[in-house]
CSV table of C-alpha atoms in Angstrom, one decimal:
chain,number,residue,atom,x,y,z
A,617,MET,CA,-54.7,-89.9,-131.9
A,618,LYS,CA,-57.7,-87.6,-131.9
A,619,THR,CA,-57.9,-84.9,-129.3
A,620,ILE,CA,-61.3,-83.6,-128.3
A,621,GLY,CA,-61.7,-80.2,-126.6
A,622,VAL,CA,-64.1,-79.8,-123.8
A,623,LEU,CA,-65.2,-76.2,-123.1
A,624,ALA,CA,-64.2,-75.7,-119.5
A,625,ILE,CA,-65.6,-72.3,-118.7
A,626,GLN,CA,-68.3,-73.6,-116.3
A,627,GLY,CA,-70.5,-76.7,-116.0
A,628,ALA,CA,-70.1,-80.5,-116.3
A,629,PHE,CA,-66.9,-80.5,-118.3
A,630,ARG,CA,-65.2,-83.1,-116.0
A,631,GLU,CA,-67.9,-85.7,-116.7
A,632,HIS,CA,-67.5,-85.2,-120.5
A,633,ARG,CA,-63.8,-85.6,-120.0
A,634,LYS,CA,-64.3,-88.9,-118.2
A,635,THR,CA,-66.6,-90.3,-120.8
A,636,LEU,CA,-64.2,-89.4,-123.6
A,637,GLU,CA,-61.2,-90.8,-121.9
A,638,LYS,CA,-63.1,-94.1,-121.4
A,639,LEU,CA,-63.5,-94.1,-125.2
A,640,GLY,CA,-59.8,-93.8,-125.6
A,641,VAL,CA,-59.4,-90.3,-127.0
A,642,ALA,CA,-57.2,-87.5,-125.7
A,643,VAL,CA,-59.0,-84.6,-124.0
A,644,LYS,CA,-58.1,-80.9,-123.7
A,645,GLU,CA,-59.9,-78.5,-121.5
A,646,VAL,CA,-60.6,-75.3,-123.4
A,647,ARG,CA,-60.7,-72.0,-121.5
A,648,SER,CA,-59.6,-69.5,-124.1
A,649,ARG,CA,-59.4,-69.0,-127.8
A,650,GLU,CA,-55.7,-70.2,-127.8
A,651,ASP,CA,-56.8,-73.5,-126.4
A,652,LEU,CA,-58.8,-74.2,-129.6
A,653,GLU,CA,-55.6,-75.1,-131.4
A,654,GLY,CA,-54.8,-78.8,-132.0
A,655,ILE,CA,-58.2,-80.2,-131.3
A,656,HIS,CA,-60.4,-82.2,-133.7
A,657,GLY,CA,-63.7,-81.5,-132.2
A,658,LEU,CA,-65.3,-79.6,-129.3
A,659,ILE,CA,-67.9,-80.4,-126.7
A,660,ILE,CA,-69.9,-77.6,-125.1
A,661,PRO,CA,-71.1,-79.1,-121.8
A,662,GLY,CA,-74.1,-78.5,-119.7
A,663,GLY,CA,-74.0,-75.6,-117.3
A,664,GLU,CA,-75.6,-72.2,-117.4
A,665,SER,CA,-75.8,-70.9,-120.9
A,666,THR,CA,-75.7,-67.2,-119.8
A,667,ALA,CA,-72.6,-67.8,-117.7
A,668,ILE,CA,-70.8,-69.7,-120.4
A,669,GLY,CA,-72.0,-67.2,-123.1
A,670,LYS,CA,-70.6,-64.2,-121.1
A,671,GLN,CA,-67.1,-65.6,-121.4
A,672,LEU,CA,-67.5,-66.7,-125.1
A,673,GLU,CA,-68.3,-63.1,-125.9
A,674,MET,CA,-64.9,-62.0,-124.8
A,675,ASN,CA,-61.8,-61.8,-127.0
A,676,ASP,CA,-63.5,-63.3,-130.1
A,677,PHE,CA,-63.5,-66.7,-128.3
A,678,GLY,CA,-67.0,-67.6,-129.5
A,679,GLY,CA,-66.4,-66.0,-132.9
A,680,THR,CA,-63.5,-68.3,-133.5
A,681,ILE,CA,-65.5,-71.4,-132.6
A,682,THR,CA,-68.2,-70.2,-135.0
A,683,LYS,CA,-65.7,-69.6,-137.8
A,684,MET,CA,-64.2,-73.1,-137.3
A,685,ALA,CA,-67.6,-74.7,-137.2
A,686,CYS,CA,-68.6,-73.0,-140.5
A,687,GLN,CA,-65.6,-74.8,-142.1
A,688,GLY,CA,-66.7,-78.2,-140.9
A,689,PHE,CA,-65.2,-78.4,-137.4
A,690,PRO,CA,-67.4,-80.8,-135.3
A,691,VAL,CA,-69.1,-79.4,-132.3
A,692,PHE,CA,-71.4,-81.2,-129.8
A,693,GLY,CA,-73.5,-79.2,-127.3
A,694,THR,CA,-75.3,-80.7,-124.4
A,695,CYS,CA,-78.1,-78.8,-122.6
A,696,ALA,CA,-76.5,-75.3,-122.2
A,697,GLY,CA,-74.4,-76.3,-125.2
A,698,MET,CA,-77.6,-76.9,-127.3
A,699,ILE,CA,-78.7,-73.3,-126.4
A,700,LEU,CA,-75.4,-71.8,-127.3
A,701,LEU,CA,-75.3,-73.6,-130.7
A,702,SER,CA,-78.8,-72.4,-131.7
A,703,LYS,CA,-79.4,-69.5,-134.0
A,704,ARG,CA,-82.5,-68.5,-132.2
A,705,ILE,CA,-83.4,-68.6,-128.5
A,706,ASP,CA,-87.1,-68.2,-127.5
A,707,GLU,CA,-87.8,-65.1,-125.4
A,708,SER,CA,-84.1,-64.3,-124.9
A,709,ASN,CA,-81.5,-62.1,-126.6
A,710,GLN,CA,-78.6,-63.7,-124.8
A,711,TYR,CA,-75.4,-64.6,-126.6
A,712,SER,CA,-75.2,-67.6,-128.8
A,713,LEU,CA,-72.8,-69.0,-131.4
A,714,GLY,CA,-75.6,-68.9,-133.9
A,715,LEU,CA,-74.7,-72.1,-135.7
A,716,MET,CA,-77.7,-74.5,-135.8
A,717,ASP,CA,-80.9,-73.6,-137.7
A,718,THR,CA,-83.1,-74.1,-134.6
A,719,LEU,CA,-85.3,-72.2,-132.2
A,720,VAL,CA,-84.6,-73.4,-128.7
A,721,LYS,CA,-86.7,-72.8,-125.6
A,722,ARG,CA,-84.8,-72.5,-122.3
A,723,ASN,CA,-85.9,-74.3,-119.1
A,724,ALA,CA,-88.6,-75.7,-121.4
A,725,PHE,CA,-89.8,-78.5,-119.1
A,726,GLY,CA,-89.9,-76.2,-116.1
A,727,ARG,CA,-87.8,-75.4,-113.0
A,728,GLN,CA,-85.6,-77.9,-111.1
A,729,ILE,CA,-88.5,-79.8,-109.5
A,730,ALA,CA,-89.7,-80.7,-113.0
A,731,SER,CA,-86.2,-82.1,-113.9
A,732,PHE,CA,-86.4,-85.8,-114.8
A,733,GLU,CA,-84.8,-88.9,-116.4
A,734,ALA,CA,-86.4,-91.1,-119.0
A,735,ASP,CA,-85.5,-93.8,-121.6
A,736,ILE,CA,-85.7,-92.5,-125.1
A,737,PRO,CA,-85.0,-94.0,-128.5
A,738,ILE,CA,-82.2,-92.4,-130.5
A,739,LYS,CA,-82.0,-92.7,-134.3
A,740,GLY,CA,-78.7,-94.1,-135.4
A,741,LEU,CA,-77.8,-95.9,-132.2
A,742,THR,CA,-78.0,-99.7,-131.9
A,743,GLY,CA,-79.2,-101.4,-128.7
A,744,ASN,CA,-81.5,-100.2,-126.0
A,745,ASP,CA,-83.0,-96.8,-125.5
A,746,VAL,CA,-80.8,-94.2,-124.0
A,747,ARG,CA,-81.3,-93.2,-120.4
A,748,ALA,CA,-81.6,-89.4,-120.8
A,749,VAL,CA,-81.2,-87.0,-117.9
A,750,PHE,CA,-83.0,-83.7,-118.3
A,751,ILE,CA,-82.0,-80.9,-115.9
A,752,ARG,CA,-83.8,-77.6,-116.3
A,753,ALA,CA,-83.5,-78.7,-119.9
A,754,PRO,CA,-84.3,-76.9,-123.1
A,755,TYR,CA,-86.0,-78.4,-126.2
A,756,VAL,CA,-86.1,-77.5,-129.8
A,757,LEU,CA,-89.3,-75.6,-130.8
A,758,GLU,CA,-88.5,-75.3,-134.5
A,759,ALA,CA,-85.9,-77.0,-136.7
A,760,GLY,CA,-84.9,-75.9,-140.2
A,761,PRO,CA,-84.8,-78.3,-143.2
A,762,GLN,CA,-81.0,-79.1,-142.8
A,763,VAL,CA,-81.6,-80.2,-139.2
A,764,GLU,CA,-82.0,-83.9,-138.7
A,765,ILE,CA,-84.2,-84.9,-135.7
A,766,LEU,CA,-82.5,-87.8,-133.9
A,767,GLY,CA,-84.5,-88.0,-130.6
A,768,GLU,CA,-87.8,-86.8,-129.2
A,769,TYR,CA,-89.4,-87.1,-125.8
A,770,ALA,CA,-93.2,-86.6,-125.3
A,771,GLY,CA,-93.4,-85.0,-128.7
A,772,LYS,CA,-90.6,-82.5,-128.0
A,773,ILE,CA,-87.4,-82.5,-130.1
A,774,VAL,CA,-84.4,-83.2,-127.8
A,775,PHE,CA,-81.6,-84.5,-130.0
A,776,VAL,CA,-80.6,-82.9,-133.3
A,777,ARG,CA,-77.8,-83.0,-135.9
A,778,GLN,CA,-77.0,-80.5,-138.6
A,779,ASN,CA,-74.0,-81.8,-140.6
A,780,ASN,CA,-71.0,-81.3,-138.3
A,781,LEU,CA,-73.0,-80.1,-135.4
A,782,LEU,CA,-74.8,-82.2,-132.8
A,783,ALA,CA,-77.0,-81.0,-129.9
A,784,SER,CA,-78.8,-82.8,-127.1
A,785,ALA,CA,-81.2,-81.3,-124.5
A,786,PHE,CA,-80.2,-84.1,-122.1
A,787,HIS,CA,-76.9,-85.0,-120.4
A,788,PRO,CA,-75.3,-88.2,-121.8
A,789,GLU,CA,-72.2,-87.3,-119.7
A,790,LEU,CA,-74.2,-88.1,-116.5
A,791,THR,CA,-74.7,-91.8,-117.3
A,792,ASP,CA,-72.3,-94.7,-117.9
A,793,ASP,CA,-73.7,-95.2,-121.4
A,794,SER,CA,-71.1,-93.8,-123.8
A,795,ARG,CA,-72.9,-94.4,-127.1
A,796,VAL,CA,-73.9,-90.8,-127.7
A,797,HIS,CA,-70.3,-89.7,-127.3
A,798,GLN,CA,-69.2,-92.5,-129.6
A,799,PHE,CA,-71.8,-91.2,-132.1
A,800,PHE,CA,-70.0,-87.7,-131.9
A,801,LEU,CA,-66.6,-89.3,-132.3
A,802,ASP,CA,-67.7,-91.0,-135.4
A,803,MET,CA,-68.8,-87.6,-136.7
A,804,VAL,CA,-65.4,-86.2,-135.9
A,805,ASP,CA,-63.8,-89.0,-137.9
A,806,GLN,CA,-66.1,-88.3,-140.8
A,807,TYR,CA,-65.3,-84.5,-140.8
A,808,GLN,CA,-61.7,-84.3,-139.7
A,809,LEU,CA,-59.8,-87.3,-141.1
B,589,MET,CA,-92.0,-93.6,-117.4
B,590,ALA,CA,-90.3,-90.3,-116.6
B,591,GLU,CA,-88.7,-90.3,-113.1
B,592,ILE,CA,-88.6,-86.9,-111.4
B,593,ALA,CA,-86.6,-85.9,-108.3
B,594,SER,CA,-84.2,-88.8,-108.7
B,595,TRP,CA,-80.8,-88.6,-107.0
B,596,LYS,CA,-79.2,-88.2,-110.4
B,597,VAL,CA,-81.4,-85.2,-111.2
B,598,LYS,CA,-80.8,-83.6,-107.8
B,599,THR,CA,-77.0,-84.0,-107.8
B,600,GLY,CA,-77.0,-83.3,-111.5
B,601,LEU,CA,-78.0,-79.7,-111.2
B,602,ALA,CA,-75.1,-79.2,-108.8
B,603,GLU,CA,-72.8,-80.8,-111.4
B,604,MET,CA,-74.0,-78.2,-113.9
B,605,LEU,CA,-73.1,-75.4,-111.5
B,606,LYS,CA,-69.5,-76.5,-111.1
B,607,GLY,CA,-66.8,-74.0,-112.0
B,608,GLY,CA,-69.3,-71.3,-111.4
B,609,VAL,CA,-70.1,-68.6,-108.8
B,610,ILE,CA,-73.4,-68.5,-106.8
B,611,MET,CA,-74.1,-65.0,-105.5
B,612,ASP,CA,-76.3,-63.8,-102.6
B,613,VAL,CA,-78.8,-61.2,-103.8
B,614,THR,CA,-81.6,-59.4,-102.0
B,615,THR,CA,-83.4,-57.6,-104.9
B,616,PRO,CA,-84.3,-58.4,-108.6
B,617,GLU,CA,-81.8,-55.6,-109.6
B,618,GLN,CA,-79.0,-57.3,-107.8
B,619,ALA,CA,-80.0,-60.6,-109.3
B,620,LYS,CA,-79.8,-59.1,-112.8
B,621,ILE,CA,-76.3,-57.7,-112.0
B,622,ALA,CA,-75.2,-61.1,-110.8
B,623,GLU,CA,-76.6,-62.8,-114.0
B,624,GLU,CA,-75.0,-60.2,-116.2
B,625,ALA,CA,-71.7,-60.8,-114.5
B,626,GLY,CA,-71.9,-64.5,-115.3
B,627,ALA,CA,-73.2,-66.0,-112.0
B,628,CYS,CA,-74.3,-69.6,-112.5
B,629,SER,CA,-77.0,-69.2,-109.8
B,630,VAL,CA,-78.3,-66.7,-107.2
B,631,MET,CA,-79.3,-67.2,-103.6
B,632,ALA,CA,-82.4,-65.1,-102.9
B,633,LEU,CA,-82.2,-63.5,-99.4
B,634,GLU,CA,-83.8,-60.8,-97.4
B,635,ARG,CA,-80.4,-59.7,-96.0
B,636,VAL,CA,-76.9,-60.7,-96.8
B,637,PRO,CA,-74.9,-62.5,-94.0
B,638,ALA,CA,-73.0,-59.3,-93.0
B,639,ASP,CA,-76.3,-57.5,-92.4
B,640,ILE,CA,-77.8,-60.5,-90.6
B,641,ARG,CA,-74.7,-60.5,-88.3
B,642,ALA,CA,-75.1,-56.7,-87.8
B,643,ALA,CA,-78.8,-56.8,-87.1
B,644,GLY,CA,-78.7,-59.7,-84.6
B,645,GLY,CA,-82.0,-61.3,-83.5
B,646,VAL,CA,-83.6,-64.2,-85.2
B,647,ALA,CA,-82.9,-64.6,-89.0
B,648,ARG,CA,-85.6,-66.5,-90.9
B,649,MET,CA,-86.5,-67.6,-94.4
B,650,ALA,CA,-87.0,-64.7,-96.8
B,651,ASP,CA,-90.4,-63.3,-97.6
B,652,PRO,CA,-91.8,-65.3,-100.6
B,653,THR,CA,-92.4,-62.1,-102.6
B,654,ILE,CA,-88.7,-61.4,-102.6
B,655,ILE,CA,-88.0,-64.9,-103.9
B,656,LYS,CA,-90.7,-64.8,-106.5
B,657,LYS,CA,-89.5,-61.4,-107.8
B,658,ILE,CA,-86.0,-62.7,-108.1
B,659,MET,CA,-87.2,-65.9,-109.9
B,660,ASP,CA,-89.0,-63.6,-112.4
B,661,ALA,CA,-86.0,-61.4,-112.9
B,662,VAL,CA,-83.4,-64.0,-114.0
B,663,THR,CA,-83.2,-67.3,-116.0
B,664,ILE,CA,-80.5,-68.9,-114.0
B,665,PRO,CA,-81.4,-71.2,-111.1
B,666,VAL,CA,-82.6,-69.5,-107.9
B,667,MET,CA,-81.7,-70.9,-104.5
B,668,ALA,CA,-83.2,-69.9,-101.1
B,669,LYS,CA,-82.3,-70.5,-97.5
B,670,ALA,CA,-84.3,-72.3,-94.9
B,671,ARG,CA,-83.4,-72.5,-91.2
B,672,ILE,CA,-81.6,-75.7,-90.0
B,673,GLY,CA,-84.4,-78.2,-89.1
B,674,HIS,CA,-87.2,-76.0,-90.3
B,675,PHE,CA,-88.9,-78.4,-92.7
B,676,VAL,CA,-91.9,-76.2,-93.1
B,677,GLU,CA,-89.8,-73.3,-94.4
B,678,ALA,CA,-88.4,-75.9,-96.8
B,679,GLN,CA,-91.9,-77.0,-97.9
B,680,ILE,CA,-92.8,-73.4,-98.6
B,681,LEU,CA,-89.6,-72.9,-100.7
B,682,GLU,CA,-90.4,-76.1,-102.6
B,683,ALA,CA,-93.9,-74.8,-103.3
B,684,LEU,CA,-92.5,-71.5,-104.5
B,685,GLY,CA,-90.4,-73.4,-107.1
B,686,ALA,CA,-87.0,-72.6,-105.7
B,687,ASP,CA,-84.4,-74.6,-107.6
B,688,TYR,CA,-82.2,-75.5,-104.6
B,689,ILE,CA,-82.7,-75.1,-100.8
B,690,ASP,CA,-79.8,-74.1,-98.6
B,691,GLU,CA,-80.4,-75.5,-95.1
B,692,SER,CA,-78.2,-72.8,-93.7
B,693,GLU,CA,-76.4,-71.9,-90.6
B,694,VAL,CA,-76.6,-68.2,-91.7
B,695,LEU,CA,-80.2,-68.3,-90.4
B,696,THR,CA,-81.0,-69.0,-86.8
B,697,PRO,CA,-81.5,-72.7,-86.3
B,698,ALA,CA,-85.1,-73.9,-85.7
B,699,ASP,CA,-84.0,-77.2,-84.2
B,700,ASP,CA,-81.1,-77.7,-81.9
B,701,LEU,CA,-80.8,-81.4,-82.5
B,702,TYR,CA,-82.0,-82.4,-85.9
B,703,HIS,CA,-81.7,-81.3,-89.5
B,704,ILE,CA,-84.4,-81.6,-92.2
B,705,ASP,CA,-85.0,-85.1,-93.7
B,706,LYS,CA,-84.0,-83.9,-97.2
B,707,ASN,CA,-84.8,-87.2,-98.9
B,708,LYS,CA,-88.5,-86.4,-98.5
B,709,PHE,CA,-88.3,-83.4,-100.9
B,710,LYS,CA,-88.4,-83.2,-104.6
B,711,VAL,CA,-86.2,-80.0,-104.5
B,712,PRO,CA,-82.5,-80.7,-103.9
B,713,PHE,CA,-80.7,-79.3,-100.9
B,714,VAL,CA,-77.2,-77.9,-100.2
B,715,CYS,CA,-75.8,-77.9,-96.7
B,716,GLY,CA,-72.7,-76.5,-95.0
B,717,ALA,CA,-70.0,-78.5,-93.4
B,718,ARG,CA,-66.7,-77.9,-91.5
B,719,ASN,CA,-65.3,-81.4,-91.8
B,720,LEU,CA,-65.9,-84.7,-93.6
B,721,GLY,CA,-68.1,-86.2,-90.9
B,722,GLU,CA,-70.5,-83.3,-91.0
B,723,ALA,CA,-70.5,-83.4,-94.8
B,724,LEU,CA,-71.3,-87.1,-94.9
B,725,ARG,CA,-74.1,-86.7,-92.2
B,726,ARG,CA,-75.8,-84.1,-94.4
B,727,ILE,CA,-75.4,-86.3,-97.5
B,728,GLY,CA,-76.9,-89.2,-95.4
B,729,GLU,CA,-79.9,-87.0,-94.7
B,730,GLY,CA,-80.3,-86.3,-98.4
B,731,ALA,CA,-78.2,-83.2,-99.2
B,732,ALA,CA,-77.3,-83.3,-103.0
B,733,MET,CA,-74.6,-80.7,-102.7
B,734,ILE,CA,-72.2,-79.6,-100.0
B,735,ARG,CA,-70.5,-76.3,-99.3
B,736,THR,CA,-67.8,-75.7,-96.7
B,737,LYS,CA,-69.1,-73.2,-94.1
B,738,GLY,CA,-66.4,-70.7,-93.6
B,739,GLU,CA,-67.5,-67.9,-91.4
B,740,PRO,CA,-70.3,-66.1,-93.3
B,741,GLY,CA,-70.5,-62.3,-93.5
B,742,THR,CA,-66.9,-61.7,-92.4
B,743,GLY,CA,-65.1,-61.1,-95.8
B,744,ASN,CA,-62.3,-63.2,-94.1
B,745,VAL,CA,-61.4,-66.3,-96.0
B,746,VAL,CA,-59.5,-68.1,-93.2
B,747,GLU,CA,-62.3,-70.2,-92.0
B,748,ALA,CA,-63.3,-71.3,-95.5
B,749,VAL,CA,-59.7,-72.3,-96.0
B,750,ARG,CA,-59.6,-74.2,-92.8
B,751,HIS,CA,-62.8,-76.1,-93.6
B,752,MET,CA,-61.7,-77.0,-97.2
B,753,ARG,CA,-58.3,-78.2,-96.0
B,754,THR,CA,-59.9,-80.3,-93.3
B,755,VAL,CA,-62.4,-82.0,-95.6
B,756,MET,CA,-59.7,-82.6,-98.2
B,757,ALA,CA,-57.2,-84.0,-95.6
B,758,GLU,CA,-59.8,-86.3,-94.2
B,759,ILE,CA,-60.7,-87.6,-97.6
B,760,ARG,CA,-57.0,-88.3,-98.4
B,761,ARG,CA,-56.7,-90.1,-95.0
B,762,LEU,CA,-59.6,-92.4,-95.8
B,763,THR,CA,-58.2,-93.4,-99.2
B,764,THR,CA,-55.0,-94.7,-97.5
B,765,MET,CA,-56.8,-96.7,-94.8
B,766,PRO,CA,-57.0,-100.5,-94.8
B,767,LYS,CA,-60.6,-101.6,-95.0
B,768,GLU,CA,-60.8,-102.9,-91.4
B,769,GLU,CA,-60.1,-99.3,-90.1
B,770,LEU,CA,-63.1,-97.7,-91.9
B,771,MET,CA,-65.8,-98.7,-89.4
B,772,THR,CA,-63.8,-97.1,-86.6
B,773,ALA,CA,-63.2,-94.0,-88.8
B,774,ALA,CA,-66.9,-93.8,-89.4
B,775,LYS,CA,-67.6,-94.1,-85.7
B,776,GLU,CA,-65.1,-91.4,-84.8
B,777,MET,CA,-66.3,-88.9,-87.4
B,778,ALA,CA,-70.0,-89.8,-86.8
B,779,ALA,CA,-70.6,-90.5,-90.4
B,780,PRO,CA,-72.7,-93.2,-92.2
B,781,TYR,CA,-70.5,-96.2,-92.9
B,782,ASP,CA,-71.6,-96.6,-96.6
B,783,LEU,CA,-70.6,-93.1,-97.4
B,784,VAL,CA,-67.2,-93.5,-95.6
B,785,GLN,CA,-66.7,-96.6,-97.8
B,786,TYR,CA,-67.6,-94.5,-100.9
B,787,VAL,CA,-65.1,-91.8,-100.0
B,788,ALA,CA,-62.4,-94.3,-99.2
B,789,GLU,CA,-62.9,-96.0,-102.6
B,790,HIS,CA,-63.3,-92.9,-104.8
B,791,GLY,CA,-61.2,-90.3,-103.0
B,792,LYS,CA,-63.9,-87.7,-103.3
B,793,LEU,CA,-67.3,-86.8,-101.9
B,794,PRO,CA,-70.3,-88.4,-103.7
B,795,VAL,CA,-71.7,-84.9,-104.4
B,796,VAL,CA,-70.3,-81.5,-105.6
B,797,ASN,CA,-68.5,-79.4,-102.9
B,798,PHE,CA,-68.4,-75.6,-103.2
B,799,ALA,CA,-66.6,-73.2,-100.9
B,800,ALA,CA,-68.4,-70.5,-99.0
B,801,GLY,CA,-68.2,-68.1,-96.1
B,802,GLY,CA,-65.7,-65.2,-96.3
B,803,ILE,CA,-64.8,-65.1,-100.0
B,804,ALA,CA,-64.4,-61.4,-101.0
B,805,THR,CA,-61.8,-61.1,-103.8
B,806,PRO,CA,-60.9,-62.9,-107.1
B,807,ALA,CA,-57.8,-64.2,-105.4
B,808,ASP,CA,-59.9,-65.7,-102.6
B,809,ALA,CA,-62.1,-67.5,-105.2
B,810,ALA,CA,-59.0,-68.8,-107.0
B,811,LEU,CA,-57.4,-69.9,-103.7
B,812,MET,CA,-60.5,-72.0,-102.8
B,813,MET,CA,-60.5,-73.5,-106.3
B,814,GLN,CA,-56.8,-74.4,-106.1
B,815,LEU,CA,-57.5,-76.0,-102.7
B,816,GLY,CA,-59.9,-78.4,-104.5
B,817,CYS,CA,-63.5,-77.1,-104.3
B,818,ASP,CA,-65.9,-77.3,-107.3
B,819,GLY,CA,-67.2,-73.8,-107.3
B,820,ILE,CA,-67.8,-70.7,-105.2
B,821,PHE,CA,-70.6,-69.1,-103.1
B,822,VAL,CA,-70.1,-65.4,-102.5
B,823,GLY,CA,-72.4,-63.9,-99.9
B,824,SER,CA,-71.8,-60.4,-98.7
B,825,GLY,CA,-68.5,-60.1,-100.7
B,826,ILE,CA,-70.1,-58.6,-103.8
B,827,PHE,CA,-72.9,-56.3,-102.8
B,828,LYS,CA,-71.1,-55.0,-99.7
B,829,SER,CA,-68.2,-53.9,-102.0
B,830,SER,CA,-67.9,-50.5,-103.7
B,831,ASN,CA,-68.3,-51.8,-107.3
B,832,PRO,CA,-70.5,-54.9,-107.2
B,833,ALA,CA,-70.8,-55.4,-111.0
B,834,LYS,CA,-67.1,-55.3,-111.6
B,835,ARG,CA,-66.1,-57.4,-108.6
B,836,ALA,CA,-68.8,-60.0,-109.5
B,837,ARG,CA,-67.4,-60.3,-113.0
B,838,ALA,CA,-63.8,-60.5,-111.7
B,839,ILE,CA,-64.7,-63.3,-109.2
B,840,VAL,CA,-66.6,-65.2,-112.0
B,841,LEU,CA,-63.5,-65.1,-114.3
B,842,ALA,CA,-61.1,-65.9,-111.5
B,843,THR,CA,-63.2,-69.0,-110.7
B,844,THR,CA,-62.8,-70.3,-114.3
B,845,HIS,CA,-59.1,-69.2,-114.7
B,846,TYR,CA,-58.1,-70.1,-111.2
B,847,ASN,CA,-54.8,-71.6,-112.4
B,848,ASP,CA,-53.7,-68.6,-114.4
B,849,PRO,CA,-51.8,-66.1,-112.2
B,850,ASP,CA,-51.3,-63.5,-115.1
B,851,MET,CA,-55.1,-63.5,-115.6
B,852,LEU,CA,-55.7,-63.3,-111.9
B,853,ALA,CA,-53.4,-60.3,-111.6
B,854,LYS,CA,-55.4,-58.5,-114.3
B,855,LEU,CA,-58.7,-59.4,-112.7
B,856,SER,CA,-57.6,-58.0,-109.3
B,857,GLU,CA,-56.8,-54.5,-110.7
B,858,GLU,CA,-58.9,-51.5,-109.8
B,859,LEU,CA,-61.9,-53.3,-108.2
B,860,GLY,CA,-62.5,-50.5,-105.7
B,861,GLU,CA,-63.0,-51.2,-102.0
B,862,ALA,CA,-63.7,-54.8,-100.9
B,863,MET,CA,-66.2,-55.3,-98.2
B,864,PRO,CA,-64.9,-54.4,-94.7
B,865,GLY,CA,-63.5,-57.6,-93.2
B,866,LEU,CA,-63.9,-59.0,-89.7
B,867,GLU,CA,-61.1,-60.7,-87.8
B,868,ILE,CA,-62.5,-64.0,-86.6
B,869,SER,CA,-61.1,-63.7,-83.0
B,870,THR,CA,-63.3,-60.5,-82.5
B,871,ILE,CA,-66.5,-62.6,-83.0
B,872,ALA,CA,-67.9,-63.9,-79.7
B,873,PRO,CA,-68.2,-67.7,-79.8
B,874,ALA,CA,-72.0,-67.5,-79.5
B,875,GLU,CA,-72.0,-65.3,-82.7
B,876,ARG,CA,-70.1,-67.8,-84.8
B,877,MET,CA,-72.4,-69.1,-87.5
B,878,GLN,CA,-70.2,-72.1,-88.4
B,879,ASP,CA,-70.9,-73.8,-85.1
B,880,ARG,CA,-74.6,-74.1,-85.9
B,881,GLY,CA,-75.3,-77.6,-87.3
B,882,TRP,CA,-75.3,-81.0,-85.6
């Protein structure tokens, strides 16, 4: 059976866990570099990217994730996770894993009173649009040639894939729709098995 | 097409703060120290609770310039406090763009009967509670996040523990009740019936629940996490200690690694002086902040 790690430093890791368990995979909460052993993919949840980044900087924790990802290990980042995966962060020199060839803007839609939910079409998913929850969300300002754009809202890039890496500006873990997680699990199968 | 200020969006931000530490700050410099230490949010204040307690008199919403300067200094969410029932202070905080409003017993109540109708606002609210009934009343009024009250500004965790244990025990009790007993339970704890039903069915509050009021050490933070809270508010505990940056960092790490005693031992080393504590029995009943709220 597949085991998916969920980075449990801070943020909505329990919601990811619930969605993954609904899809029938084993879940391991990852709080240190040692916890990265024995997992087939990793989700970096929403939360505060600076708070999570501070702990990834310690003990080569983040460095180990970067090395694994460079060898094809699948990683999915939501919201704060999208920021942490990005090579470049607009107007910030905060820590990131530097994996995806994107330039990401933080709190790009505004402060909390501008947070919103909306239905958006996602490339590669069958059925209805996805109800996307954006909370102080980022979006992608620039994406390199290897980056596939899978979802946009109001002309802004909010869902991207680069080979074994996936990132959403919204929170699929906050709704009952598990299709985005299934999309990631299919990527895990493709890269790990 | 886009829906703003939905319940999902309001409670969602609190979900994103889970496992994190929200720190009281009074200056942009303190806010930066908090962010650098890994705080998931800051509470912008004119004075921390220990100083409010010492100063006496009426404590009100902070000067907007303080809140604006703190919002400019950090990228993490900024919360601010309004007095209980003072809906105009809340309107002002919403206009300023605060990310969360704490309708807080730390400030002097503006209404001795009623809390703010929080459903009217786009900005989400967090409120204090000592027990499940109080928590569910606040959620009924629209609070999207709860924190146990503890006794603010004391550096003494005993009240926070009492309130967290009370809430948890009352939740457990509801889950074992036959359905016909729930209405009487709702009546006894003066809580909305639909929310009592929710708790009985799910075994948890419908919103995130943080611990607050008296947390001063990494061990305090881990204690509250092990008792079942979702995250930690630290008020006076950081900037009233001798080494705020180091203590802030240690409390953040202790909140993530709350179940790892080896790690907690390391984090507790050489933090310098904690804030001076207050024994609860030395506080006159009229000075107890936790009793504010209806």
